[in-house]
PDB file of C-alpha atoms and ligand atoms in Angstrom:
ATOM      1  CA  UNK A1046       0.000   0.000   0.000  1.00  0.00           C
ATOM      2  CA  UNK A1047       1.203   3.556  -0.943  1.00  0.00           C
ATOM      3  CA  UNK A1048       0.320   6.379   0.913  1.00  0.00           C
ATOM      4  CA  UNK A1049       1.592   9.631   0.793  1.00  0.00           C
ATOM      5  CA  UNK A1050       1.595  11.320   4.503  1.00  0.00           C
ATOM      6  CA  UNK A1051       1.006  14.248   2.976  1.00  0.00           C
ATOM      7  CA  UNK A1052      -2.230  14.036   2.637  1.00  0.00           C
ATOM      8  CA  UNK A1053      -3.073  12.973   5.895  1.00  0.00           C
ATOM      9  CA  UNK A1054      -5.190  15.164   7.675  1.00  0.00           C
ATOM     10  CA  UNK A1055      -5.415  16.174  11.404  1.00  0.00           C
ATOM     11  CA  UNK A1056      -9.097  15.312  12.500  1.00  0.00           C
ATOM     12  CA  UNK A1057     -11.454  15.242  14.760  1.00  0.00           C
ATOM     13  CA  UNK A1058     -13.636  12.198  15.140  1.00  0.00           C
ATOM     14  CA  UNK A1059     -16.835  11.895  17.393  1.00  0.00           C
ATOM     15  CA  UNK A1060     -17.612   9.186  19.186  1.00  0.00           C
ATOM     16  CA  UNK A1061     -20.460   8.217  21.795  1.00  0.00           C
ATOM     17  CA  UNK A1062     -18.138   8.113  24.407  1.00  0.00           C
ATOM     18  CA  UNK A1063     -16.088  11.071  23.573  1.00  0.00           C
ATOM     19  CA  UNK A1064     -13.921  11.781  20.935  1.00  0.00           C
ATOM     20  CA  UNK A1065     -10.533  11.038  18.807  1.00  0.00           C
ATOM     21  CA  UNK A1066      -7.860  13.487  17.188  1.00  0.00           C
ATOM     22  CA  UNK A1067      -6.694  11.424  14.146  1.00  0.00           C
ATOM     23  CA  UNK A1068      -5.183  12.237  10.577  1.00  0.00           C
ATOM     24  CA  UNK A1069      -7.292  10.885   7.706  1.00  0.00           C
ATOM     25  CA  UNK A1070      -7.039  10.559   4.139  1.00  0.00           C
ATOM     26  CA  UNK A1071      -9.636  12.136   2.242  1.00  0.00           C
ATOM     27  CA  UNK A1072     -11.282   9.464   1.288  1.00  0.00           C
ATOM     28  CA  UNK A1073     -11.576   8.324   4.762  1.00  0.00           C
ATOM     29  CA  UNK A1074     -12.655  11.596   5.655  1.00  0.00           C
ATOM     30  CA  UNK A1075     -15.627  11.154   2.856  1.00  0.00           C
ATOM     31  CA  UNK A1076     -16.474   8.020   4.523  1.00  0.00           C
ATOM     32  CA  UNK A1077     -16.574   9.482   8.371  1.00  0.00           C
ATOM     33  CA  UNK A1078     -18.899  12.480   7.074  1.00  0.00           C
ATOM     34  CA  UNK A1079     -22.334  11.897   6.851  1.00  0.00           C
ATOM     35  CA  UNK A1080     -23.126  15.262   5.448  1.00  0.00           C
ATOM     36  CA  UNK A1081     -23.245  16.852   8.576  1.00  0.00           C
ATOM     37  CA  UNK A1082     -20.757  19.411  10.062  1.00  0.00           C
ATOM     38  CA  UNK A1083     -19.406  16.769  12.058  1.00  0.00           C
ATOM     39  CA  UNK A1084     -16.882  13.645  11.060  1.00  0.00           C
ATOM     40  CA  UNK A1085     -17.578  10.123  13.294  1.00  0.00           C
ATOM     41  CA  UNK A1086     -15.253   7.803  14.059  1.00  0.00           C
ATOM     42  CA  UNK A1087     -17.705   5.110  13.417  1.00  0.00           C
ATOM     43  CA  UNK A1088     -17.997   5.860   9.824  1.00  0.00           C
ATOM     44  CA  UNK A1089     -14.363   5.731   9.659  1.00  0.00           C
ATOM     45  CA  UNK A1090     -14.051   1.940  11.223  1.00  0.00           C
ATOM     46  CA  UNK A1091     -10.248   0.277  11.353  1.00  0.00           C
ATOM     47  CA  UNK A1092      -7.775   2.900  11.967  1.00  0.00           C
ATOM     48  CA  UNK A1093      -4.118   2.075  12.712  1.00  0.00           C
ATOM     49  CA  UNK A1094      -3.076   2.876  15.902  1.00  0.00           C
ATOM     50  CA  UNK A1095       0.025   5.254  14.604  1.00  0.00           C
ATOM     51  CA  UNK A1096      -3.116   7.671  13.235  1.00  0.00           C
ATOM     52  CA  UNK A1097      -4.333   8.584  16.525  1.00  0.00           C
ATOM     53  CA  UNK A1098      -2.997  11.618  17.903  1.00  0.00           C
ATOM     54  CA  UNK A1099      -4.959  11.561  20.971  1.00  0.00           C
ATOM     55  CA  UNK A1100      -8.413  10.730  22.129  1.00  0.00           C
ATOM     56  CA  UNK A1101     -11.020  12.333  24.709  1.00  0.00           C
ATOM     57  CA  UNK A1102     -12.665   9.953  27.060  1.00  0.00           C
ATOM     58  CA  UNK A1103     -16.387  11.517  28.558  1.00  0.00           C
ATOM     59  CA  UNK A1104     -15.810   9.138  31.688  1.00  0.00           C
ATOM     60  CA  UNK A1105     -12.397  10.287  32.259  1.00  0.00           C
ATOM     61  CA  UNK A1106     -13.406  13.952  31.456  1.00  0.00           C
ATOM     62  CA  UNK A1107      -9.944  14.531  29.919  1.00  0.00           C
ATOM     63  CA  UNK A1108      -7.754  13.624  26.710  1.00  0.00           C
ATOM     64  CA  UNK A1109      -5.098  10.655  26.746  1.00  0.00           C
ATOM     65  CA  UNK A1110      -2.055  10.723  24.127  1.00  0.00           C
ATOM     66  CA  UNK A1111      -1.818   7.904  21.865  1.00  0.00           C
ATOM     67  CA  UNK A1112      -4.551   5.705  20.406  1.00  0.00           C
ATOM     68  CA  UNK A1113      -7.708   4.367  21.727  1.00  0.00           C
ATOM     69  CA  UNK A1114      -7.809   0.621  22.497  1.00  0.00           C
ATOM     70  CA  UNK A1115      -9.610  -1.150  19.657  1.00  0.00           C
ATOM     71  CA  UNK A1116     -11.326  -4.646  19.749  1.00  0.00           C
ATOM     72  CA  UNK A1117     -13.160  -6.140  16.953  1.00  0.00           C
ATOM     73  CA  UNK A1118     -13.860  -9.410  15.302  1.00  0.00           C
ATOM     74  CA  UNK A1119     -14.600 -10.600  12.222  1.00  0.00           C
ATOM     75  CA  UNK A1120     -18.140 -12.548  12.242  1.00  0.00           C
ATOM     76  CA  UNK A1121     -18.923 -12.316   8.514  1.00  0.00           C
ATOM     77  CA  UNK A1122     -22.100 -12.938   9.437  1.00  0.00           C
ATOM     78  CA  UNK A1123     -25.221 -12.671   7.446  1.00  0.00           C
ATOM     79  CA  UNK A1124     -27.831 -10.503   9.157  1.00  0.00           C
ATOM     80  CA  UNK A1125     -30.081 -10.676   6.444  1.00  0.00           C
ATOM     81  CA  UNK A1126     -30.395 -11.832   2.745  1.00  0.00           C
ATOM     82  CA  UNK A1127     -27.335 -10.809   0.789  1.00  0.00           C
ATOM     83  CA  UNK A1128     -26.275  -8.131   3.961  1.00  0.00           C
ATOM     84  CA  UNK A1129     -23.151  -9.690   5.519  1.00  0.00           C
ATOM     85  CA  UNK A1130     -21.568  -8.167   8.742  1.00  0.00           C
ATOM     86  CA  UNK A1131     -18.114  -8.218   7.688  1.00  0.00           C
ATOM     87  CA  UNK A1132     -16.750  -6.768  10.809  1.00  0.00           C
ATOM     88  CA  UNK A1133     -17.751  -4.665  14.355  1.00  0.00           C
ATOM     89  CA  UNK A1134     -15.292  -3.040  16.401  1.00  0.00           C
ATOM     90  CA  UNK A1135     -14.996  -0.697  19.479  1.00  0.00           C
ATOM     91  CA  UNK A1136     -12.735   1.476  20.736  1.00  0.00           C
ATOM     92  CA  UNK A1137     -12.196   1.804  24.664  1.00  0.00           C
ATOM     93  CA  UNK A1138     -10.207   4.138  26.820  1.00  0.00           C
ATOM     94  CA  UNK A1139      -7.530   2.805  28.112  1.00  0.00           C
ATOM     95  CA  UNK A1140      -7.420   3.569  31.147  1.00  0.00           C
ATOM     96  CA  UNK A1141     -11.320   3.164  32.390  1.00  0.00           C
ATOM     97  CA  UNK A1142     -12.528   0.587  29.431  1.00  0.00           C
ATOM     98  CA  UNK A1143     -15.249   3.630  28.591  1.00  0.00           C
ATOM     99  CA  UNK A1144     -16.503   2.478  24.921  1.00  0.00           C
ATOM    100  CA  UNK A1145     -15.466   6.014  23.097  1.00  0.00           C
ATOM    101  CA  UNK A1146     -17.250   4.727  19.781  1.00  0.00           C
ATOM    102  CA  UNK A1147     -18.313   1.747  18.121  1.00  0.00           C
ATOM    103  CA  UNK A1148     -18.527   0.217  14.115  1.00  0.00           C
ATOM    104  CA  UNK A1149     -19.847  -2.264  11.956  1.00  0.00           C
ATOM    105  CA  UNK A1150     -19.162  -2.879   8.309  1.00  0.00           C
ATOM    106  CA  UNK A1151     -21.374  -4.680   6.154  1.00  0.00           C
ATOM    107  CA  UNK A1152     -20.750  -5.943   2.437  1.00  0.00           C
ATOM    108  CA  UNK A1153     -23.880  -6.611  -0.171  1.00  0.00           C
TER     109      UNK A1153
HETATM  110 ZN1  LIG B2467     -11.547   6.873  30.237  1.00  0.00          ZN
END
């Protein structure tokens, strides 16, 4: 995979638990923006871990350096005809195990 860092971006990503401060391609940036003025980090789904900047945690009330902890499996699963659930995923805080957002990608 080729990627220029270049076109990374620095940005922010809300979660239900808080939020992330991550740099994005643009078309990951397309896919975390649902028209609104706001970009979610579960639109966005996998990230690697050297993309996070830092993250805010609601439960902690402050921001951690580094990435989020991330958990996710693979069920491929179908849910219903022809709609498979490829893959969910979380990320936590670190320190307190708050969920800060959750994902699921589907293929049809
Ligand atoms: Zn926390």
């Amino acid at each position: 995979m080729s990627q220029n860092n270049e076109d990374l971006e620095e940005k922010k990503l809300l979660g239900s638990g808080g939020y992330a401060i991550a740099k994005l391609t643009e078309d990951e940036e397309m896919k975390a923006n649902l028209g609104v003025p706001h970009l979610f980090l579960g639109n966005v789904g996998r990230l690697a871990e050297d993309r996070f900047l830092r993250y805010y945690c609601n439960k902690c009330g402050k921001e951690h350096d580094g990435w989020p902890l991330l958990i996710y499996e693979v069920p491929n699963e179908e849910i219903a005809e022809n709609v498979i659930l490829v893959e969910k995923g979380e990320y936590r805080c670190r320190d307190c195990n708050n969920t800060i957002a959750q994902y699921r990608k589907f293929s049809q």
